[in-house]
Amino acid sequence: MLVNCQLDRYKLNKSRMLTIANRSRQCLAKLNQDHTLQYQGRTQGTLQIFRSQQQLDAIEKDMALLAESGTRFQLFDTPQCLQQEPGLANMKGDLVGGLYLPDDETGDCYLFCQQLQKMAEQSGVKFLFDTQINALMTEKRRVVGVTTSNGTLTGDHFVVALGSYSKALLQPHGIDLPIYPVKGYSLTLPIIDPGHAPSSTIMDETFKVAVTRFDDRIRVAGTAELAGFDPALPDKRLATLNHVVSDLFPQGVNLASADYWTGFRPMTPDGTPIIGKTPLDNLYTNTGHGTLGWTMACGSADILTELIASNGKQELPELSIERY
C-alpha cells in the first residue's frame, strides 16, 4: 500500500479506476434507458469542498487525470460553491473553493439492488438469502461445486464477489487475494429543512466524509479504520460524522434521529478492484472495489460478462490478480 502512494503509481491506479467508473456510468445510463428504475437517483453532480488553500492547490494533479480520462469538471470559488449548494450558506467552518463533477450521479444503492433483484428473478435468476457459504469443491483445477448451509450448488462457471470475505474463501486453494477490510462508518438522518440541506453529494476533503442527499434523508459516510472485522460503533468515530454534518448543515437535519451503521470495505493495495480469471479454470473474481462499489458496479459486471463469454480470452491484466 505504501508503494502505491507514490505519485506515478497514484496516477496509474487513478486512471484505471476512472476507466471502470466511466464505463459503469455508461452501463447505468443504458440500464435506466431500458428499464424504469426508481432509487431516488439524482443527476446534479458531486461537489468536493476544500477548507484550505493548500487543499485547493493539491487538487491540480487530480484535475490533470480527470482531463486525460475525459471526465468533465469545474474548479469553483466560494460563491460558485454556494450557488451550486445553497445549503452550505450556514456552514460554520471555512470554505475556500471546490471541485465540481457535473456528470456524477447519486442514489440509494439498497433500492437499486432490490429492483435489480426483481428484474433478475423475472429473467430466471434464483437468489439464496440467509445462506452460509462454506467452501469451494474442486477437481483437477476446476470448481465443481460450492458447499453451503442450503446444500451443495453446482454450475459451469463461478464468480467470487464476497467483498472483504473473498480472501478467506480462496486461501485454501492457494489464491491469496490482497484484500483487506477497511472499516467505514455512516449515519442516515431525516431532513427537517430542505433549504438548509444538500441538493446532491458533497465530499469534505478535510474529513474525508461524503454527504449524499436522498429524497427526504441524507447519508453521511466516511473514515477508514484498520480494525479487522470488528463491528463495534465507537463514539469517537461517530463523532467525526456528527461534526461534519453539524458543521455543513446545522439547520437542515435532525441529528437526534440519526441511524448509525458500519461496514467493511474490501480494499486492495492499489485501490483497483480484482476482476478476472483465477488459476482455477472456471473461477472468476469480481471483488476489491473499496469505497467505490456502486460507482464501479455496472462497469465491473460488464467487464466480467465479456470475460466469461470469451472463456477468459478477454482478460484485462491490469485488473486481474496477476498484477500482484
PDB file of C-alpha atoms in Angstrom:
ATOM      1  CA  MET A   1       0.000   0.000   0.000  1.00  0.00           C
ATOM      2  CA  LEU A   2       2.887   2.342   0.784  1.00  0.00           C
ATOM      3  CA  VAL A   3       4.431   1.712  -2.646  1.00  0.00           C
ATOM      4  CA  ASN A   4       1.153   2.687  -4.275  1.00  0.00           C
ATOM      5  CA  CYS A   5       1.219   6.043  -2.503  1.00  0.00           C
ATOM      6  CA  GLN A   6       3.977   7.186  -4.890  1.00  0.00           C
ATOM      7  CA  LEU A   7       2.830   9.745  -7.461  1.00  0.00           C
ATOM      8  CA  ASP A   8       3.425   7.610 -10.546  1.00  0.00           C
ATOM      9  CA  ARG A   9       1.511   4.678  -9.056  1.00  0.00           C
ATOM     10  CA  TYR A  10      -1.239   7.018  -7.876  1.00  0.00           C
ATOM     11  CA  LYS A  11      -1.721   8.327 -11.412  1.00  0.00           C
ATOM     12  CA  LEU A  12      -1.827   4.826 -12.888  1.00  0.00           C
ATOM     13  CA  ASN A  13      -4.271   3.475 -10.337  1.00  0.00           C
ATOM     14  CA  LYS A  14      -6.491   6.538 -10.504  1.00  0.00           C
ATOM     15  CA  SER A  15      -6.695   6.257 -14.278  1.00  0.00           C
ATOM     16  CA  ARG A  16      -7.709   2.590 -14.020  1.00  0.00           C
ATOM     17  CA  MET A  17     -10.479   3.400 -11.558  1.00  0.00           C
ATOM     18  CA  LEU A  18     -11.709   6.274 -13.721  1.00  0.00           C
ATOM     19  CA  THR A  19     -11.869   3.949 -16.717  1.00  0.00           C
ATOM     20  CA  ILE A  20     -14.090   1.488 -14.843  1.00  0.00           C
ATOM     21  CA  ALA A  21     -16.209   4.274 -13.334  1.00  0.00           C
ATOM     22  CA  ASN A  22     -16.837   5.913 -16.705  1.00  0.00           C
ATOM     23  CA  ARG A  23     -17.774   2.553 -18.235  1.00  0.00           C
ATOM     24  CA  SER A  24     -20.060   1.960 -15.289  1.00  0.00           C
ATOM     25  CA  ARG A  25     -21.814   5.287 -15.820  1.00  0.00           C
ATOM     26  CA  GLN A  26     -22.479   4.380 -19.451  1.00  0.00           C
ATOM     27  CA  CYS A  27     -23.885   0.987 -18.442  1.00  0.00           C
ATOM     28  CA  LEU A  28     -26.114   2.569 -15.809  1.00  0.00           C
ATOM     29  CA  ALA A  29     -27.446   5.073 -18.354  1.00  0.00           C
ATOM     30  CA  LYS A  30     -28.329   2.197 -20.684  1.00  0.00           C
ATOM     31  CA  LEU A  31     -29.969   0.312 -17.823  1.00  0.00           C
ATOM     32  CA  ASN A  32     -32.118   3.324 -16.943  1.00  0.00           C
ATOM     33  CA  GLN A  33     -32.983   3.783 -20.595  1.00  0.00           C
ATOM     34  CA  ASP A  34     -34.194   0.206 -20.973  1.00  0.00           C
ATOM     35  CA  HIS A  35     -35.946  -0.095 -17.601  1.00  0.00           C
ATOM     36  CA  THR A  36     -37.834   2.151 -15.222  1.00  0.00           C
ATOM     37  CA  LEU A  37     -35.715   2.184 -12.070  1.00  0.00           C
ATOM     38  CA  GLN A  38     -36.693   4.239  -9.032  1.00  0.00           C
ATOM     39  CA  TYR A  39     -33.878   4.531  -6.489  1.00  0.00           C
ATOM     40  CA  GLN A  40     -34.109   8.206  -5.520  1.00  0.00           C
ATOM     41  CA  GLY A  41     -31.475   8.971  -8.123  1.00  0.00           C
ATOM     42  CA  ARG A  42     -30.133  12.477  -8.649  1.00  0.00           C
ATOM     43  CA  THR A  43     -28.099  13.803 -11.555  1.00  0.00           C
ATOM     44  CA  GLN A  44     -26.814  17.052 -10.038  1.00  0.00           C
ATOM     45  CA  GLY A  45     -23.180  16.043  -9.733  1.00  0.00           C
ATOM     46  CA  THR A  46     -20.725  15.968  -6.832  1.00  0.00           C
ATOM     47  CA  LEU A  47     -19.050  18.930  -5.162  1.00  0.00           C
ATOM     48  CA  GLN A  48     -15.728  18.291  -3.417  1.00  0.00           C
ATOM     49  CA  ILE A  49     -15.165  21.132  -0.981  1.00  0.00           C
ATOM     50  CA  PHE A  50     -11.863  22.486   0.341  1.00  0.00           C
ATOM     51  CA  ARG A  51     -11.268  24.277   3.613  1.00  0.00           C
ATOM     52  CA  SER A  52      -7.693  25.456   2.897  1.00  0.00           C
ATOM     53  CA  GLN A  53      -5.694  26.898   0.018  1.00  0.00           C
ATOM     54  CA  GLN A  54      -3.260  24.003   0.359  1.00  0.00           C
ATOM     55  CA  GLN A  55      -6.042  21.543  -0.495  1.00  0.00           C
ATOM     56  CA  LEU A  56      -7.071  23.688  -3.422  1.00  0.00           C
ATOM     57  CA  ASP A  57      -3.514  23.717  -4.782  1.00  0.00           C
ATOM     58  CA  ALA A  58      -3.083  19.959  -4.321  1.00  0.00           C
ATOM     59  CA  ILE A  59      -6.110  19.145  -6.474  1.00  0.00           C
ATOM     60  CA  GLU A  60      -4.234  20.069  -9.650  1.00  0.00           C
ATOM     61  CA  LYS A  61      -2.855  16.536 -10.140  1.00  0.00           C
ATOM     62  CA  ASP A  62      -6.371  15.116  -9.892  1.00  0.00           C
ATOM     63  CA  MET A  63      -7.670  17.605 -12.432  1.00  0.00           C
ATOM     64  CA  ALA A  64      -4.948  16.531 -14.855  1.00  0.00           C
ATOM     65  CA  LEU A  65      -6.053  12.897 -14.532  1.00  0.00           C
ATOM     66  CA  LEU A  66      -9.704  13.838 -14.936  1.00  0.00           C
ATOM     67  CA  ALA A  67      -8.862  15.734 -18.120  1.00  0.00           C
ATOM     68  CA  GLU A  68      -6.886  12.777 -19.505  1.00  0.00           C
ATOM     69  CA  SER A  69      -9.814  10.419 -18.886  1.00  0.00           C
ATOM     70  CA  GLY A  70     -12.345  12.753 -20.497  1.00  0.00           C
ATOM     71  CA  THR A  71     -14.166  13.393 -17.209  1.00  0.00           C
ATOM     72  CA  ARG A  72     -15.828  16.791 -17.040  1.00  0.00           C
ATOM     73  CA  PHE A  73     -15.049  19.032 -14.055  1.00  0.00           C
ATOM     74  CA  GLN A  74     -15.049  22.649 -12.935  1.00  0.00           C
ATOM     75  CA  LEU A  75     -12.962  24.387 -10.286  1.00  0.00           C
ATOM     76  CA  PHE A  76     -15.251  26.599  -8.170  1.00  0.00           C
ATOM     77  CA  ASP A  77     -14.543  29.556  -5.934  1.00  0.00           C
ATOM     78  CA  THR A  78     -16.595  30.054  -2.754  1.00  0.00           C
ATOM     79  CA  PRO A  79     -19.535  31.947  -4.352  1.00  0.00           C
ATOM     80  CA  GLN A  80     -19.820  29.281  -7.050  1.00  0.00           C
ATOM     81  CA  CYS A  81     -19.873  26.545  -4.400  1.00  0.00           C
ATOM     82  CA  LEU A  82     -22.717  28.300  -2.614  1.00  0.00           C
ATOM     83  CA  GLN A  83     -24.577  28.758  -5.878  1.00  0.00           C
ATOM     84  CA  GLN A  84     -24.304  25.040  -6.554  1.00  0.00           C
ATOM     85  CA  GLU A  85     -25.126  24.057  -2.963  1.00  0.00           C
ATOM     86  CA  PRO A  86     -27.118  26.856  -1.284  1.00  0.00           C
ATOM     87  CA  GLY A  87     -27.450  24.754   1.871  1.00  0.00           C
ATOM     88  CA  LEU A  88     -23.772  25.446   2.620  1.00  0.00           C
ATOM     89  CA  ALA A  89     -24.576  29.106   3.341  1.00  0.00           C
ATOM     90  CA  ASN A  90     -24.761  28.323   7.062  1.00  0.00           C
ATOM     91  CA  MET A  91     -21.532  26.315   7.097  1.00  0.00           C
ATOM     92  CA  LYS A  92     -19.637  27.085  10.299  1.00  0.00           C
ATOM     93  CA  GLY A  93     -16.136  26.269   9.026  1.00  0.00           C
ATOM     94  CA  ASP A  94     -14.054  27.825   6.250  1.00  0.00           C
ATOM     95  CA  LEU A  95     -14.870  27.240   2.594  1.00  0.00           C
ATOM     96  CA  VAL A  96     -12.219  28.308   0.095  1.00  0.00           C
ATOM     97  CA  GLY A  97     -13.440  26.524  -3.028  1.00  0.00           C
ATOM     98  CA  GLY A  98     -14.464  23.235  -4.580  1.00  0.00           C
ATOM     99  CA  LEU A  99     -14.158  20.818  -7.461  1.00  0.00           C
ATOM    100  CA  TYR A 100     -17.448  20.162  -9.215  1.00  0.00           C
ATOM    101  CA  LEU A 101     -18.069  16.935 -11.165  1.00  0.00           C
ATOM    102  CA  PRO A 102     -21.294  17.607 -13.105  1.00  0.00           C
ATOM    103  CA  ASP A 103     -21.754  14.090 -14.505  1.00  0.00           C
ATOM    104  CA  ASP A 104     -21.731  12.302 -11.147  1.00  0.00           C
ATOM    105  CA  GLU A 105     -25.000  10.663 -10.136  1.00  0.00           C
ATOM    106  CA  THR A 106     -26.248   9.619  -6.718  1.00  0.00           C
ATOM    107  CA  GLY A 107     -28.992   7.436  -5.303  1.00  0.00           C
ATOM    108  CA  ASP A 108     -29.900   4.770  -2.773  1.00  0.00           C
ATOM    109  CA  CYS A 109     -27.939   1.635  -3.720  1.00  0.00           C
ATOM    110  CA  TYR A 110     -30.157  -0.518  -1.489  1.00  0.00           C
ATOM    111  CA  LEU A 111     -33.253   0.428  -3.511  1.00  0.00           C
ATOM    112  CA  PHE A 112     -31.237  -0.051  -6.691  1.00  0.00           C
ATOM    113  CA  CYS A 113     -30.225  -3.596  -5.698  1.00  0.00           C
ATOM    114  CA  GLN A 114     -33.777  -4.514  -4.698  1.00  0.00           C
ATOM    115  CA  GLN A 115     -35.032  -3.593  -8.155  1.00  0.00           C
ATOM    116  CA  LEU A 116     -32.188  -5.403  -9.894  1.00  0.00           C
ATOM    117  CA  GLN A 117     -33.072  -8.484  -7.870  1.00  0.00           C
ATOM    118  CA  LYS A 118     -36.666  -8.410  -9.109  1.00  0.00           C
ATOM    119  CA  MET A 119     -35.548  -7.909 -12.706  1.00  0.00           C
ATOM    120  CA  ALA A 120     -33.095 -10.785 -12.430  1.00  0.00           C
ATOM    121  CA  GLU A 121     -35.722 -13.090 -10.911  1.00  0.00           C
ATOM    122  CA  GLN A 122     -38.067 -12.296 -13.788  1.00  0.00           C
ATOM    123  CA  SER A 123     -35.281 -13.466 -16.112  1.00  0.00           C
ATOM    124  CA  GLY A 124     -34.920 -16.769 -14.253  1.00  0.00           C
ATOM    125  CA  VAL A 125     -32.200 -15.998 -11.710  1.00  0.00           C
ATOM    126  CA  LYS A 126     -32.562 -17.714  -8.340  1.00  0.00           C
ATOM    127  CA  PHE A 127     -31.273 -15.988  -5.187  1.00  0.00           C
ATOM    128  CA  LEU A 128     -30.470 -17.783  -1.941  1.00  0.00           C
ATOM    129  CA  PHE A 129     -30.533 -15.397   1.014  1.00  0.00           C
ATOM    130  CA  ASP A 130     -29.540 -16.212   4.600  1.00  0.00           C
ATOM    131  CA  THR A 131     -27.205 -18.858   3.199  1.00  0.00           C
ATOM    132  CA  GLN A 132     -23.754 -19.552   4.613  1.00  0.00           C
ATOM    133  CA  ILE A 133     -21.057 -20.282   2.031  1.00  0.00           C
ATOM    134  CA  ASN A 134     -18.678 -22.882   3.473  1.00  0.00           C
ATOM    135  CA  ALA A 135     -16.131 -23.899   0.840  1.00  0.00           C
ATOM    136  CA  LEU A 136     -15.354 -24.491  -2.821  1.00  0.00           C
ATOM    137  CA  MET A 137     -15.180 -28.071  -4.098  1.00  0.00           C
ATOM    138  CA  THR A 138     -12.502 -28.570  -6.732  1.00  0.00           C
ATOM    139  CA  GLU A 139     -11.284 -31.318  -9.053  1.00  0.00           C
ATOM    140  CA  LYS A 140      -8.329 -31.024 -11.440  1.00  0.00           C
ATOM    141  CA  ARG A 141      -8.078 -27.240 -11.046  1.00  0.00           C
ATOM    142  CA  ARG A 142     -11.770 -26.682 -11.655  1.00  0.00           C
ATOM    143  CA  VAL A 143     -14.580 -25.762  -9.273  1.00  0.00           C
ATOM    144  CA  VAL A 144     -17.266 -28.449  -9.289  1.00  0.00           C
ATOM    145  CA  GLY A 145     -19.446 -27.088  -6.514  1.00  0.00           C
ATOM    146  CA  VAL A 146     -19.933 -24.816  -3.527  1.00  0.00           C
ATOM    147  CA  THR A 147     -20.905 -26.265  -0.161  1.00  0.00           C
ATOM    148  CA  THR A 148     -23.423 -24.098   1.699  1.00  0.00           C
ATOM    149  CA  SER A 149     -25.857 -24.253   4.587  1.00  0.00           C
ATOM    150  CA  ASN A 150     -28.533 -24.972   1.938  1.00  0.00           C
ATOM    151  CA  GLY A 151     -26.681 -27.859   0.335  1.00  0.00           C
ATOM    152  CA  THR A 152     -24.169 -28.068  -2.497  1.00  0.00           C
ATOM    153  CA  LEU A 153     -24.516 -25.787  -5.509  1.00  0.00           C
ATOM    154  CA  THR A 154     -23.111 -26.734  -8.900  1.00  0.00           C
ATOM    155  CA  GLY A 155     -22.551 -24.816 -12.107  1.00  0.00           C
ATOM    156  CA  ASP A 156     -20.405 -24.250 -15.179  1.00  0.00           C
ATOM    157  CA  HIS A 157     -18.752 -21.018 -14.026  1.00  0.00           C
ATOM    158  CA  PHE A 158     -18.321 -19.465 -10.586  1.00  0.00           C
ATOM    159  CA  VAL A 159     -17.708 -15.855  -9.526  1.00  0.00           C
ATOM    160  CA  VAL A 160     -16.364 -14.825  -6.140  1.00  0.00           C
ATOM    161  CA  ALA A 161     -17.921 -11.476  -5.256  1.00  0.00           C
ATOM    162  CA  LEU A 162     -17.810 -11.580  -1.471  1.00  0.00           C
ATOM    163  CA  GLY A 163     -16.186  -8.218  -0.805  1.00  0.00           C
ATOM    164  CA  SER A 164     -13.884  -8.351   2.206  1.00  0.00           C
ATOM    165  CA  TYR A 165     -14.766 -12.012   2.746  1.00  0.00           C
ATOM    166  CA  SER A 166     -13.446 -13.115  -0.662  1.00  0.00           C
ATOM    167  CA  LYS A 167      -9.929 -13.668   0.656  1.00  0.00           C
ATOM    168  CA  ALA A 168     -10.852 -16.339   3.214  1.00  0.00           C
ATOM    169  CA  LEU A 169     -12.803 -18.430   0.689  1.00  0.00           C
ATOM    170  CA  LEU A 170      -9.925 -18.605  -1.791  1.00  0.00           C
ATOM    171  CA  GLN A 171      -6.915 -19.015   0.516  1.00  0.00           C
ATOM    172  CA  PRO A 172      -7.371 -22.808   0.950  1.00  0.00           C
ATOM    173  CA  HIS A 173      -6.912 -23.105  -2.828  1.00  0.00           C
ATOM    174  CA  GLY A 174      -3.621 -21.251  -2.935  1.00  0.00           C
ATOM    175  CA  ILE A 175      -5.159 -17.982  -4.157  1.00  0.00           C
ATOM    176  CA  ASP A 176      -4.134 -15.136  -1.889  1.00  0.00           C
ATOM    177  CA  LEU A 177      -6.189 -12.070  -2.740  1.00  0.00           C
ATOM    178  CA  PRO A 178      -4.585  -8.888  -1.345  1.00  0.00           C
ATOM    179  CA  ILE A 179      -7.885  -7.612   0.047  1.00  0.00           C
ATOM    180  CA  TYR A 180      -8.159  -6.008   3.469  1.00  0.00           C
ATOM    181  CA  PRO A 181     -11.301  -4.991   5.394  1.00  0.00           C
ATOM    182  CA  VAL A 182     -11.096  -1.231   5.863  1.00  0.00           C
ATOM    183  CA  LYS A 183     -13.857  -0.272   8.243  1.00  0.00           C
ATOM    184  CA  GLY A 184     -16.092   2.648   7.381  1.00  0.00           C
ATOM    185  CA  TYR A 185     -18.978   4.329   9.149  1.00  0.00           C
ATOM    186  CA  SER A 186     -22.175   6.047   8.078  1.00  0.00           C
ATOM    187  CA  LEU A 187     -25.196   7.732   9.521  1.00  0.00           C
ATOM    188  CA  THR A 188     -28.557   8.329   7.876  1.00  0.00           C
ATOM    189  CA  LEU A 189     -30.829  11.053   9.194  1.00  0.00           C
ATOM    190  CA  PRO A 190     -34.016  12.877   8.195  1.00  0.00           C
ATOM    191  CA  ILE A 191     -34.062  16.324   6.596  1.00  0.00           C
ATOM    192  CA  ILE A 192     -36.003  18.906   8.580  1.00  0.00           C
ATOM    193  CA  ASP A 193     -35.383  21.904   6.284  1.00  0.00           C
ATOM    194  CA  PRO A 194     -34.682  21.124   2.584  1.00  0.00           C
ATOM    195  CA  GLY A 195     -33.399  24.676   2.022  1.00  0.00           C
ATOM    196  CA  HIS A 196     -30.573  24.088   4.502  1.00  0.00           C
ATOM    197  CA  ALA A 197     -29.692  20.570   3.318  1.00  0.00           C
ATOM    198  CA  PRO A 198     -27.522  19.403   0.406  1.00  0.00           C
ATOM    199  CA  SER A 199     -29.130  19.150  -3.014  1.00  0.00           C
ATOM    200  CA  SER A 200     -26.807  16.358  -4.192  1.00  0.00           C
ATOM    201  CA  THR A 201     -23.471  14.968  -2.915  1.00  0.00           C
ATOM    202  CA  ILE A 202     -20.723  16.858  -1.094  1.00  0.00           C
ATOM    203  CA  MET A 203     -17.259  15.483  -0.374  1.00  0.00           C
ATOM    204  CA  ASP A 204     -15.467  17.145   2.535  1.00  0.00           C
ATOM    205  CA  GLU A 205     -11.766  16.849   1.670  1.00  0.00           C
ATOM    206  CA  THR A 206     -10.613  17.703   5.192  1.00  0.00           C
ATOM    207  CA  PHE A 207     -12.517  14.956   6.994  1.00  0.00           C
ATOM    208  CA  LYS A 208     -12.767  12.511   4.052  1.00  0.00           C
ATOM    209  CA  VAL A 209     -16.519  12.339   4.551  1.00  0.00           C
ATOM    210  CA  ALA A 210     -19.259  12.271   1.917  1.00  0.00           C
ATOM    211  CA  VAL A 211     -22.727  13.723   2.434  1.00  0.00           C
ATOM    212  CA  THR A 212     -25.365  12.433  -0.006  1.00  0.00           C
ATOM    213  CA  ARG A 213     -28.950  13.596  -0.476  1.00  0.00           C
ATOM    214  CA  PHE A 214     -31.844  11.189  -0.903  1.00  0.00           C
ATOM    215  CA  ASP A 215     -35.467  12.334  -1.183  1.00  0.00           C
ATOM    216  CA  ASP A 216     -36.101  13.145   2.475  1.00  0.00           C
ATOM    217  CA  ARG A 217     -32.873  11.897   4.087  1.00  0.00           C
ATOM    218  CA  ILE A 218     -29.153  12.391   3.874  1.00  0.00           C
ATOM    219  CA  ARG A 219     -26.417   9.824   4.320  1.00  0.00           C
ATOM    220  CA  VAL A 220     -23.069  10.796   5.817  1.00  0.00           C
ATOM    221  CA  ALA A 221     -20.265   8.279   5.300  1.00  0.00           C
ATOM    222  CA  GLY A 222     -16.523   8.155   5.720  1.00  0.00           C
ATOM    223  CA  THR A 223     -13.407   7.426   7.782  1.00  0.00           C
ATOM    224  CA  ALA A 224     -11.075   4.477   7.218  1.00  0.00           C
ATOM    225  CA  GLU A 225     -10.066   2.229  10.076  1.00  0.00           C
ATOM    226  CA  LEU A 226      -7.900  -0.899  10.061  1.00  0.00           C
ATOM    227  CA  ALA A 227      -9.747  -2.895  12.709  1.00  0.00           C
ATOM    228  CA  GLY A 228     -10.235  -6.321  11.180  1.00  0.00           C
ATOM    229  CA  PHE A 229     -13.874  -7.414  11.241  1.00  0.00           C
ATOM    230  CA  ASP A 230     -14.807  -5.676  14.487  1.00  0.00           C
ATOM    231  CA  PRO A 231     -18.424  -4.406  14.055  1.00  0.00           C
ATOM    232  CA  ALA A 232     -18.356  -2.019  17.040  1.00  0.00           C
ATOM    233  CA  LEU A 233     -19.519   1.598  16.676  1.00  0.00           C
ATOM    234  CA  PRO A 234     -17.068   3.606  18.843  1.00  0.00           C
ATOM    235  CA  ASP A 235     -18.181   7.091  19.860  1.00  0.00           C
ATOM    236  CA  LYS A 236     -15.004   8.769  18.621  1.00  0.00           C
ATOM    237  CA  ARG A 237     -15.614   7.568  15.051  1.00  0.00           C
ATOM    238  CA  LEU A 238     -19.252   8.585  15.044  1.00  0.00           C
ATOM    239  CA  ALA A 239     -18.255  11.984  16.446  1.00  0.00           C
ATOM    240  CA  THR A 240     -16.435  12.797  13.201  1.00  0.00           C
ATOM    241  CA  LEU A 241     -19.564  12.171  11.133  1.00  0.00           C
ATOM    242  CA  ASN A 242     -21.658  14.156  13.586  1.00  0.00           C
ATOM    243  CA  HIS A 243     -19.203  17.055  13.424  1.00  0.00           C
ATOM    244  CA  VAL A 244     -19.189  17.210   9.635  1.00  0.00           C
ATOM    245  CA  VAL A 245     -22.948  17.229   9.233  1.00  0.00           C
ATOM    246  CA  SER A 246     -23.357  19.727  12.099  1.00  0.00           C
ATOM    247  CA  ASP A 247     -20.730  21.984  10.562  1.00  0.00           C
ATOM    248  CA  LEU A 248     -22.026  21.856   6.984  1.00  0.00           C
ATOM    249  CA  PHE A 249     -25.789  21.796   7.540  1.00  0.00           C
ATOM    250  CA  PRO A 250     -26.541  22.865  11.123  1.00  0.00           C
ATOM    251  CA  GLN A 251     -30.146  23.813  10.337  1.00  0.00           C
ATOM    252  CA  GLY A 252     -31.015  21.183   7.760  1.00  0.00           C
ATOM    253  CA  VAL A 253     -31.091  17.849   9.576  1.00  0.00           C
ATOM    254  CA  ASN A 254     -32.074  16.222  12.843  1.00  0.00           C
ATOM    255  CA  LEU A 255     -29.048  14.543  14.425  1.00  0.00           C
ATOM    256  CA  ALA A 256     -31.184  13.190  17.267  1.00  0.00           C
ATOM    257  CA  SER A 257     -32.803  10.793  14.783  1.00  0.00           C
ATOM    258  CA  ALA A 258     -29.569   9.529  13.209  1.00  0.00           C
ATOM    259  CA  ASP A 259     -29.248   5.846  12.336  1.00  0.00           C
ATOM    260  CA  TYR A 260     -25.615   4.650  12.554  1.00  0.00           C
ATOM    261  CA  TRP A 261     -24.032   1.795  10.611  1.00  0.00           C
ATOM    262  CA  THR A 262     -20.619   0.284   9.926  1.00  0.00           C
ATOM    263  CA  GLY A 263     -19.241  -1.952   7.186  1.00  0.00           C
ATOM    264  CA  PHE A 264     -16.007  -3.436   5.855  1.00  0.00           C
ATOM    265  CA  ARG A 265     -14.759  -2.025   2.578  1.00  0.00           C
ATOM    266  CA  PRO A 266     -12.765  -4.565   0.524  1.00  0.00           C
ATOM    267  CA  MET A 267      -9.610  -2.537  -0.178  1.00  0.00           C
ATOM    268  CA  THR A 268      -6.711  -3.560  -2.393  1.00  0.00           C
ATOM    269  CA  PRO A 269      -3.218  -2.039  -2.036  1.00  0.00           C
ATOM    270  CA  ASP A 270      -3.615  -0.090  -5.293  1.00  0.00           C
ATOM    271  CA  GLY A 271      -7.300   0.761  -4.855  1.00  0.00           C
ATOM    272  CA  THR A 272      -8.266  -1.039  -8.076  1.00  0.00           C
ATOM    273  CA  PRO A 273     -10.678  -3.994  -7.973  1.00  0.00           C
ATOM    274  CA  ILE A 274      -9.659  -7.539  -8.875  1.00  0.00           C
ATOM    275  CA  ILE A 275     -11.784  -8.619 -11.828  1.00  0.00           C
ATOM    276  CA  GLY A 276     -10.712 -11.638 -13.792  1.00  0.00           C
ATOM    277  CA  LYS A 277      -9.864 -15.286 -14.113  1.00  0.00           C
ATOM    278  CA  THR A 278      -8.172 -17.208 -11.298  1.00  0.00           C
ATOM    279  CA  PRO A 279      -5.771 -20.182 -11.523  1.00  0.00           C
ATOM    280  CA  LEU A 280      -8.869 -22.382 -11.247  1.00  0.00           C
ATOM    281  CA  ASP A 281     -10.153 -22.728 -14.823  1.00  0.00           C
ATOM    282  CA  ASN A 282     -13.809 -21.821 -14.305  1.00  0.00           C
ATOM    283  CA  LEU A 283     -13.490 -19.472 -11.334  1.00  0.00           C
ATOM    284  CA  TYR A 284     -13.540 -15.676 -11.626  1.00  0.00           C
ATOM    285  CA  THR A 285     -13.378 -12.774  -9.204  1.00  0.00           C
ATOM    286  CA  ASN A 286     -15.274  -9.503  -9.035  1.00  0.00           C
ATOM    287  CA  THR A 287     -14.166  -8.009  -5.755  1.00  0.00           C
ATOM    288  CA  GLY A 288     -11.911  -5.462  -4.035  1.00  0.00           C
ATOM    289  CA  HIS A 289     -13.808  -2.315  -5.012  1.00  0.00           C
ATOM    290  CA  GLY A 290     -13.076  -0.499  -1.763  1.00  0.00           C
ATOM    291  CA  THR A 291     -15.241   2.586  -1.235  1.00  0.00           C
ATOM    292  CA  LEU A 292     -16.410   2.616  -4.867  1.00  0.00           C
ATOM    293  CA  GLY A 293     -18.588  -0.487  -5.016  1.00  0.00           C
ATOM    294  CA  TRP A 294     -21.654   1.077  -6.611  1.00  0.00           C
ATOM    295  CA  THR A 295     -19.564   3.537  -8.620  1.00  0.00           C
ATOM    296  CA  MET A 296     -17.869   0.640 -10.413  1.00  0.00           C
ATOM    297  CA  ALA A 297     -20.635  -1.969 -10.139  1.00  0.00           C
ATOM    298  CA  CYS A 298     -22.239  -1.881 -13.581  1.00  0.00           C
ATOM    299  CA  GLY A 299     -18.940  -1.431 -15.392  1.00  0.00           C
ATOM    300  CA  SER A 300     -17.345  -4.288 -13.459  1.00  0.00           C
ATOM    301  CA  ALA A 301     -20.266  -6.573 -14.316  1.00  0.00           C
ATOM    302  CA  ASP A 302     -19.960  -5.599 -17.971  1.00  0.00           C
ATOM    303  CA  ILE A 303     -16.238  -6.405 -17.981  1.00  0.00           C
ATOM    304  CA  LEU A 304     -16.820  -9.735 -16.215  1.00  0.00           C
ATOM    305  CA  THR A 305     -19.609 -10.727 -18.624  1.00  0.00           C
ATOM    306  CA  GLU A 306     -17.333 -10.220 -21.623  1.00  0.00           C
ATOM    307  CA  LEU A 307     -14.551 -12.116 -19.882  1.00  0.00           C
ATOM    308  CA  ILE A 308     -16.665 -15.185 -19.076  1.00  0.00           C
ATOM    309  CA  ALA A 309     -18.280 -15.164 -22.534  1.00  0.00           C
ATOM    310  CA  SER A 310     -14.812 -15.257 -24.111  1.00  0.00           C
ATOM    311  CA  ASN A 311     -13.724 -18.054 -21.735  1.00  0.00           C
ATOM    312  CA  GLY A 312     -11.096 -15.794 -20.219  1.00  0.00           C
ATOM    313  CA  LYS A 313      -9.566 -14.662 -23.519  1.00  0.00           C
ATOM    314  CA  GLN A 314     -10.506 -11.016 -22.982  1.00  0.00           C
ATOM    315  CA  GLU A 315      -8.585 -10.804 -19.725  1.00  0.00           C
ATOM    316  CA  LEU A 316      -7.556  -7.320 -18.601  1.00  0.00           C
ATOM    317  CA  PRO A 317      -4.156  -7.835 -16.903  1.00  0.00           C
ATOM    318  CA  GLU A 318      -4.354  -4.506 -15.081  1.00  0.00           C
ATOM    319  CA  LEU A 319      -7.484  -5.748 -13.238  1.00  0.00           C
ATOM    320  CA  SER A 320      -6.566  -9.387 -12.639  1.00  0.00           C
ATOM    321  CA  ILE A 321      -4.847 -10.894  -9.613  1.00  0.00           C
ATOM    322  CA  GLU A 322      -1.808 -11.448 -11.835  1.00  0.00           C
ATOM    323  CA  ARG A 323      -0.823  -7.786 -11.487  1.00  0.00           C
ATOM    324  CA  TYR A 324       0.406  -8.588  -7.998  1.00  0.00           C
TER     325      TYR A 324
END
